[in-house]
Every structure is written in structure tokens, then in C-alpha cells.
Short mmCIF file of C-alpha atoms in Angstrom, two decimals:
data_model
loop_
_atom_site.label_atom_id
_atom_site.label_comp_id
_atom_site.label_asym_id
_atom_site.label_seq_id
_atom_site.Cartn_x
_atom_site.Cartn_y
_atom_site.Cartn_z
CA UNK I 647 0.00 0.00 0.00
CA UNK I 648 1.33 3.45 -0.95
CA UNK I 649 1.75 6.24 1.58
CA UNK I 650 -1.57 7.87 2.47
CA UNK I 651 -1.29 11.62 3.04
CA UNK I 652 -4.62 13.02 1.84
CA UNK I 653 -8.24 12.15 0.94
CA UNK I 654 -7.19 11.96 -2.72
CA UNK I 655 -4.60 9.34 -1.77
CA UNK I 656 -7.34 7.27 -0.08
CA UNK I 657 -9.55 7.29 -3.20
CA UNK I 658 -6.62 6.66 -5.55
CA UNK I 659 -5.48 3.70 -3.43
CA UNK I 660 -8.90 1.99 -3.59
CA UNK I 661 -7.76 -1.07 -5.57
CA UNK I 662 -10.87 -3.05 -4.53
CA UNK I 663 -13.27 -0.36 -5.74
CA UNK I 664 -15.03 -0.17 -2.40
CA UNK I 665 -15.44 3.57 -2.72
CA UNK I 666 -16.89 3.52 -6.23
CA UNK I 667 -20.42 4.68 -6.97
CA UNK I 668 -21.24 1.36 -8.59
CA UNK I 669 -23.71 -1.29 -7.52
CA UNK I 670 -21.43 -2.62 -4.79
CA UNK I 671 -20.47 0.76 -3.37
CA UNK I 672 -20.25 0.81 0.43
CA UNK I 673 -22.29 4.02 0.35
CA UNK I 674 -25.36 2.07 -0.77
CA UNK I 675 -27.19 0.35 2.09
CA UNK I 676 -28.38 -3.18 1.47
CA UNK I 677 -30.72 -5.17 3.73
CA UNK I 678 -30.93 -2.14 6.03
CA UNK I 679 -34.05 -0.03 6.26
CA UNK I 680 -33.40 3.55 5.32
CA UNK I 681 -36.64 4.71 6.92
CA UNK I 682 -36.23 7.05 9.88
CA UNK I 683 -36.60 5.38 13.27
CA UNK I 684 -39.98 5.57 14.88
CA UNK I 685 -40.21 8.39 17.33
CA UNK I 686 -39.33 7.21 20.81
CA UNK I 687 -42.15 7.11 23.32
CA UNK I 688 -42.28 10.38 25.13
CA UNK I 689 -40.48 10.12 28.42
CA UNK I 690 -41.30 12.69 31.06
CA UNK I 691 -38.07 14.37 32.00
CA UNK I 692 -37.47 15.55 35.51
CA UNK I 693 -37.23 19.25 36.06
CA UNK I 694 -36.46 21.44 39.01
CA UNK I 695 -39.36 21.67 41.44
CA UNK I 696 -39.83 25.39 41.99
CA UNK I 697 -41.88 24.89 45.16
CA UNK I 698 -39.68 22.17 46.66
CA UNK I 699 -39.36 24.10 49.92
CA UNK I 700 -42.84 22.96 50.97
CA UNK I 701 -41.86 19.30 50.52
CA UNK I 702 -38.33 19.38 51.91
CA UNK I 703 -39.28 18.97 55.57
CA UNK I 704 -41.64 16.11 54.70
CA UNK I 705 -38.82 14.19 53.04
CA UNK I 706 -36.60 14.78 56.08
CA UNK I 707 -39.39 13.51 58.34
CA UNK I 708 -39.94 10.35 56.27
CA UNK I 709 -36.21 9.62 56.15
CA UNK I 710 -36.07 9.98 59.92
CA UNK I 711 -39.00 7.60 60.37
CA UNK I 712 -37.34 5.05 58.08
CA UNK I 713 -34.13 5.29 60.09
CA UNK I 714 -36.04 4.90 63.37
CA UNK I 715 -37.92 1.86 62.06
CA UNK I 716 -41.30 3.59 62.15
CA UNK I 717 -41.63 3.09 58.39
CA UNK I 718 -40.55 0.08 56.33
CA UNK I 719 -39.68 -0.59 52.70
CA UNK I 720 -42.10 -3.05 51.11
CA UNK I 721 -41.92 -4.79 47.72
CA UNK I 722 -43.76 -3.20 44.79
CA UNK I 723 -45.43 -6.01 42.85
CA UNK I 724 -47.56 -4.07 40.35
CA UNK I 725 -50.42 -6.51 40.90
CA UNK I 726 -52.77 -4.23 42.79
CA UNK I 727 -53.57 -0.59 43.16
CA UNK I 728 -50.25 0.19 44.77
CA UNK I 729 -49.88 3.70 43.39
CA UNK I 730 -51.71 5.81 45.93
CA UNK I 731 -51.64 9.62 45.87
CA UNK I 732 -50.07 10.98 49.02
CA UNK I 733 -47.78 7.97 49.42
CA UNK I 734 -44.00 7.66 49.33
CA UNK I 735 -41.87 5.30 47.25
CA UNK I 736 -38.20 4.67 46.56
CA UNK I 737 -37.29 4.68 42.86
CA UNK I 738 -33.72 3.89 41.83
CA UNK I 739 -32.60 4.69 45.36
CA UNK I 740 -34.34 8.09 45.51
CA UNK I 741 -37.28 8.88 47.78
CA UNK I 742 -40.38 9.92 45.78
CA UNK I 743 -43.65 11.54 46.86
CA UNK I 744 -46.62 10.73 44.60
CA UNK I 745 -48.66 13.90 44.95
CA UNK I 746 -51.53 13.12 42.58
CA UNK I 747 -52.68 11.13 39.55
CA UNK I 748 -54.77 12.57 36.69
CA UNK I 749 -56.33 9.61 34.90
CA UNK I 750 -57.07 10.13 31.21
CA UNK I 751 -58.26 6.60 30.37
CA UNK I 752 -60.15 3.95 32.31
CA UNK I 753 -59.52 0.23 32.47
CA UNK I 754 -61.76 -1.52 29.95
CA UNK I 755 -62.01 -4.50 27.61
CA UNK I 756 -62.95 -4.02 23.94
CA UNK I 757 -63.38 -7.00 21.61
CA UNK I 758 -61.54 -9.19 24.07
CA UNK I 759 -58.59 -6.83 24.34
CA UNK I 760 -57.83 -5.36 27.74
CA UNK I 761 -56.87 -1.72 28.09
CA UNK I 762 -55.40 -0.55 31.36
CA UNK I 763 -56.14 2.80 32.89
CA UNK I 764 -53.46 5.42 32.50
CA UNK I 765 -52.80 9.09 33.03
CA UNK I 766 -50.26 11.58 34.26
CA UNK I 767 -48.78 11.69 37.72
CA UNK I 768 -47.00 14.40 39.62
CA UNK I 769 -43.99 12.98 41.41
CA UNK I 770 -41.75 15.02 43.69
CA UNK I 771 -38.24 13.64 44.19
CA UNK I 772 -36.09 14.08 47.25
CA UNK I 773 -33.33 15.66 45.15
CA UNK I 774 -35.52 18.69 44.40
CA UNK I 775 -36.86 17.63 41.01
CA UNK I 776 -40.33 16.67 39.80
CA UNK I 777 -41.83 14.64 36.96
CA UNK I 778 -45.20 14.09 35.29
CA UNK I 779 -44.46 10.55 34.12
CA UNK I 780 -47.28 8.27 33.02
CA UNK I 781 -49.09 6.21 35.64
CA UNK I 782 -48.22 2.91 33.95
CA UNK I 783 -44.61 4.00 33.37
CA UNK I 784 -44.21 4.82 37.04
CA UNK I 785 -45.65 1.43 38.01
CA UNK I 786 -43.27 -0.33 35.62
CA UNK I 787 -40.26 1.60 36.90
CA UNK I 788 -41.10 0.82 40.52
CA UNK I 789 -41.64 -2.84 39.66
CA UNK I 790 -38.16 -2.98 38.11
CA UNK I 791 -36.27 -1.04 40.76
CA UNK I 792 -38.45 0.38 43.48
CA UNK I 793 -40.04 -0.05 46.88
CA UNK I 794 -43.15 1.10 48.70
CA UNK I 795 -42.54 3.19 51.80
CA UNK I 796 -45.00 2.01 54.42
CA UNK I 797 -47.09 4.37 56.49
CA UNK I 798 -45.66 5.35 59.85
CA UNK I 799 -47.03 3.55 62.90
CA UNK I 800 -49.24 6.54 63.71
CA UNK I 801 -50.53 6.72 60.14
CA UNK I 802 -51.28 2.99 60.22
CA UNK I 803 -53.45 3.49 63.29
CA UNK I 804 -55.22 6.38 61.58
CA UNK I 805 -55.73 4.42 58.35
CA UNK I 806 -57.18 1.53 60.32
CA UNK I 807 -60.15 3.74 61.14
CA UNK I 808 -60.18 5.69 57.87
CA UNK I 809 -60.22 2.63 55.62
CA UNK I 810 -63.15 1.18 57.48
CA UNK I 811 -65.31 4.25 57.12
CA UNK I 812 -63.90 6.62 59.72
CA UNK I 813 -65.24 7.13 63.22
CA UNK I 814 -68.38 9.15 63.86
CA UNK I 815 -71.09 9.12 66.49
CA UNK I 816 -73.04 6.71 64.29
CA UNK I 817 -70.24 4.14 64.16
CA UNK I 818 -70.23 1.09 66.40
CA UNK I 819 -67.16 -0.33 68.08
CA UNK I 820 -66.95 -4.05 67.33
CA UNK I 821 -63.91 -4.90 69.40
CA UNK I 822 -60.18 -4.56 69.80
CA UNK I 823 -57.21 -6.15 68.04
CA UNK I 824 -54.19 -6.22 70.32
CA UNK I 825 -50.54 -7.31 70.33
CA UNK I 826 -49.02 -8.61 73.56
CA UNK I 827 -45.60 -9.67 74.81
CA UNK I 828 -45.28 -12.27 77.53
CA UNK I 829 -43.58 -11.50 80.85
CA UNK I 830 -43.33 -15.18 81.73
CA UNK I 831 -40.38 -16.42 83.78
CA UNK I 832 -40.60 -19.86 82.15
CA UNK I 833 -37.16 -20.46 80.53
CA UNK I 834 -38.83 -22.08 77.52
CA UNK I 835 -40.74 -18.89 76.82
CA UNK I 836 -37.99 -16.45 77.77
CA UNK I 837 -35.66 -18.12 75.27
CA UNK I 838 -37.95 -17.33 72.31
CA UNK I 839 -37.25 -14.04 70.55
CA UNK I 840 -40.03 -12.13 68.79
CA UNK I 841 -42.87 -13.95 70.54
CA UNK I 842 -46.16 -12.02 70.41
CA UNK I 843 -49.83 -12.74 70.90
CA UNK I 844 -52.29 -11.45 68.30
CA UNK I 845 -55.62 -11.28 70.07
CA UNK I 846 -59.19 -10.05 69.85
CA UNK I 847 -61.49 -8.77 72.57
CA UNK I 848 -64.98 -7.29 72.68
CA UNK I 849 -64.10 -5.55 75.95
CA UNK I 850 -61.20 -3.22 76.64
CA UNK I 851 -57.78 -4.82 76.40
CA UNK I 852 -57.00 -3.83 79.98
CA UNK I 853 -60.04 -5.71 81.23
CA UNK I 854 -59.38 -8.71 78.98
CA UNK I 855 -55.83 -9.28 80.26
CA UNK I 856 -56.56 -8.62 83.93
CA UNK I 857 -56.27 -12.32 84.81
CA UNK I 858 -53.55 -13.19 82.30
CA UNK I 859 -51.40 -14.92 84.93
CA UNK I 860 -54.20 -17.44 85.53
CA UNK I 861 -55.12 -18.21 81.91
CA UNK I 862 -53.28 -20.69 79.64
CA UNK I 863 -54.11 -18.57 76.59
CA UNK I 864 -51.77 -15.93 78.09
CA UNK I 865 -49.12 -18.55 78.96
CA UNK I 866 -50.07 -18.32 82.64
CA UNK I 867 -48.12 -15.08 83.06
CA UNK I 868 -48.56 -11.31 83.02
CA UNK I 869 -48.34 -9.63 79.63
CA UNK I 870 -47.26 -6.28 78.21
CA UNK I 871 -49.51 -4.48 75.73
CA UNK I 872 -47.43 -3.58 72.67
CA UNK I 873 -50.23 -2.16 70.51
CA UNK I 874 -54.01 -2.12 70.31
CA UNK I 875 -56.44 -1.14 67.56
CA UNK I 876 -60.10 -0.37 68.15
CA UNK I 877 -62.23 -1.62 65.27
CA UNK I 878 -65.43 0.03 64.06
CA UNK I 879 -68.12 -1.44 61.80
CA UNK I 880 -66.10 -4.55 60.93
CA UNK I 881 -65.87 -8.10 62.13
CA UNK I 882 -62.78 -7.70 64.30
CA UNK I 883 -62.67 -11.42 65.06
CA UNK I 884 -62.49 -12.19 61.34
CA UNK I 885 -59.72 -9.61 61.06
CA UNK I 886 -57.85 -11.42 63.82
CA UNK I 887 -58.38 -14.79 62.12
CA UNK I 888 -56.93 -13.46 58.87
CA UNK I 889 -53.79 -12.38 60.72
CA UNK I 890 -53.56 -15.80 62.38
CA UNK I 891 -53.78 -17.46 58.96
CA UNK I 892 -51.13 -15.12 57.53
CA UNK I 893 -48.68 -16.03 60.30
CA UNK I 894 -49.86 -19.64 60.58
CA UNK I 895 -46.45 -21.25 60.05
CA UNK I 896 -45.01 -19.07 62.81
CA UNK I 897 -47.52 -20.22 65.42
CA UNK I 898 -45.98 -21.15 68.78
CA UNK I 899 -45.78 -24.89 69.39
CA UNK I 900 -45.75 -25.18 73.17
CA UNK I 901 -47.85 -26.86 75.85
CA UNK I 902 -48.73 -24.90 78.97
CA UNK I 903 -50.17 -26.38 82.15
CA UNK I 904 -53.28 -24.74 83.57
CA UNK I 905 -54.07 -24.29 87.27
CA UNK I 906 -55.61 -27.76 87.37
CA UNK I 907 -52.57 -29.34 85.75
CA UNK I 908 -54.25 -29.97 82.39
CA UNK I 909 -52.15 -29.18 79.32
CA UNK I 910 -53.11 -26.50 76.83
CA UNK I 911 -51.62 -25.50 73.47
CA UNK I 912 -52.24 -21.75 72.93
CA UNK I 913 -52.82 -20.92 69.24
CA UNK I 914 -52.67 -17.12 69.31
CA UNK I 915 -48.94 -16.70 69.95
CA UNK I 916 -46.62 -16.21 66.98
CA UNK I 917 -42.87 -15.98 66.53
CA UNK I 918 -42.47 -12.96 64.23
CA UNK I 919 -40.85 -9.51 64.60
CA UNK I 920 -43.27 -6.89 65.90
CA UNK I 921 -42.61 -4.53 62.98
CA UNK I 922 -43.46 -7.32 60.54
CA UNK I 923 -46.74 -8.01 62.35
CA UNK I 924 -47.59 -4.31 62.13
CA UNK I 925 -46.73 -4.36 58.41
CA UNK I 926 -49.19 -7.22 57.98
CA UNK I 927 -51.88 -5.23 59.77
CA UNK I 928 -51.26 -2.33 57.40
CA UNK I 929 -51.42 -4.61 54.35
CA UNK I 930 -54.67 -6.10 55.62
CA UNK I 931 -56.16 -2.66 56.20
CA UNK I 932 -55.10 -1.53 52.72
CA UNK I 933 -56.47 -4.67 51.08
CA UNK I 934 -53.05 -5.73 49.74
CA UNK I 935 -52.34 -8.71 51.98
CA UNK I 936 -53.50 -11.25 49.36
CA UNK I 937 -50.43 -10.38 47.29
CA UNK I 938 -48.01 -11.22 50.10
CA UNK I 939 -47.00 -14.05 52.40
CA UNK I 940 -44.89 -14.41 55.51
CA UNK I 941 -41.56 -16.22 55.13
CA UNK I 942 -41.02 -18.03 58.40
CA UNK I 943 -37.32 -18.56 57.67
CA UNK I 944 -36.29 -15.01 56.74
CA UNK I 945 -38.85 -13.48 59.13
CA UNK I 946 -39.92 -11.13 56.34
CA UNK I 947 -43.03 -10.42 54.29
CA UNK I 948 -42.51 -11.23 50.62
CA UNK I 949 -44.44 -11.22 47.34
CA UNK I 950 -46.41 -14.37 46.57
#
């Protein structure tokens, strides 16, 4: 090959004719579509949130509650209505506040084809930006790399009432759901970590546990009240039974002797972390519990 010093040298040195304008010219595309690419689907770009100052303290508060264990990160499974305005999520490691959703199409089926509802969201990000990404796009993104930020413990208590119609003078209290921790001195019981009773009572919890030290259902020992929820207008006993079913594999297997010496096997005590039990209560209140199950080995709630 001769020395190449200019463009003319390149063309003059083309012994194979690759640069010719003939049929086999490399400038003619073969088997490659010359049509312009279809326009990419519009992706909502993040922009600076001009009014971020009114959200900043809320993000700090949520981060603090996550650090303190008052909120938890839950899986996003995209199976239910898990995008709820006013809720927080973590997307690609960034905390997100879903302020509102403006639906432009409803879920429907036409000629056997299903169309999902969609619309625009307004998402505020912890880094001071915002986005109006599509509802379905947000769900897909969270499914791929995101988490749900649970309500705080106080919000869970509030939602318990709110999701069952709120509390007014016309509402009727149907009972109490309560979580207890045993104060037994029995070494068998003391050696079990994360042991809690999930119970139901039509009277006040204080009255119900007054004789705990004399009842096998309370392991014949005093108990400490960890949390209690007053239920209105619902079957609180059914609510309790659903929780028992959810944690069924974690049920305590232990025989306790009553005052008369007869043996009893209490079925309302479960070996599960208290924060996980409270997560389950929240999922039950929000109607999402069917999408989850309790893993008795990892002691975590996971997607079915």
C-alpha cells in the first residue's frame, strides 16, 4: 500500500473499488431499512421543582421515620392498586412523593382486548426535582427497581379507622385487636425471641388481660400491651383470624399447664418480629395482603 497523506490518496489507493459509486459501493445500504426510526415514546423528564421548599421537611421527616424503624420498605409487585396519591416510594434509590394522579383513560375490555387505565402523575423527588411521568410507566419503573414506603405507625393506626369508614357518632365499636408480649419467667418462653400474641377482645384490652397470669391462653403469666387497635363497623374477630392465617407457620408450638394441671396448646402466639406483624396489619387494612406471604425462615413479608 502506498503512503496515504490526503483524501485523494485514499480514493486513488482503492484497488478493490469499495469507494466507487457502482452497484457494490459501500455508500449504498443493502438489507438495512433507510426509513427514519420511529419516534421514541415520550419520556417525562425531571425538572427542578420550583416549590420544593414545601416538601423538603416532609422528606426529612420520612427519612427519619425510616431510620427509626417507624416506616418500612415493602416490595412493589404491580399486581394491585399500589400507586396511591399521598404515598412515598423509593425509585432507583431516591425517595419519591406521589402527589396526585390525573387519569385520562379507564380500564376496559374491547373486543376481548384489555386496556389498562393510564394518566399523568405528579412525582416530587427528594433531590428537588419533579416529573409528570405516566401512571403505567411509574408502576413499571417501581416494579423494576423500586419499593413502597409504608405508612408510619401513627398513620397505620389512623388508616385503620379511615379505611373502614372513619369514626363518627353513628359508628359502632366491634372490638379490639391487640398485640401482647409475655412477661413469663418460664425459661422455655424467655428463650424465644419475637414472641407475640395477636388477640381479639370485645371488651377493653385492659379488662381482657386482667387475669392473664391465671389463663393458659396468656401462657399463665402477666403480659405487656405492645399495641391495640379499636375496630369500628367490621368483624374484628375475622380480622384477627386473617392475621392468624397469615402467620400460621409461625404459630408457637408449646404446651402450657393450667391451674388444674391440664395441658393447653395456645394458638394465638406467633414468633415474628413486631414490625413485621404491624406491616401485615397495614397490608390487611389496605387490602393488599393477598399479594403477600410471611416467610417463616427469613422473618420477612414477601411477594407471593
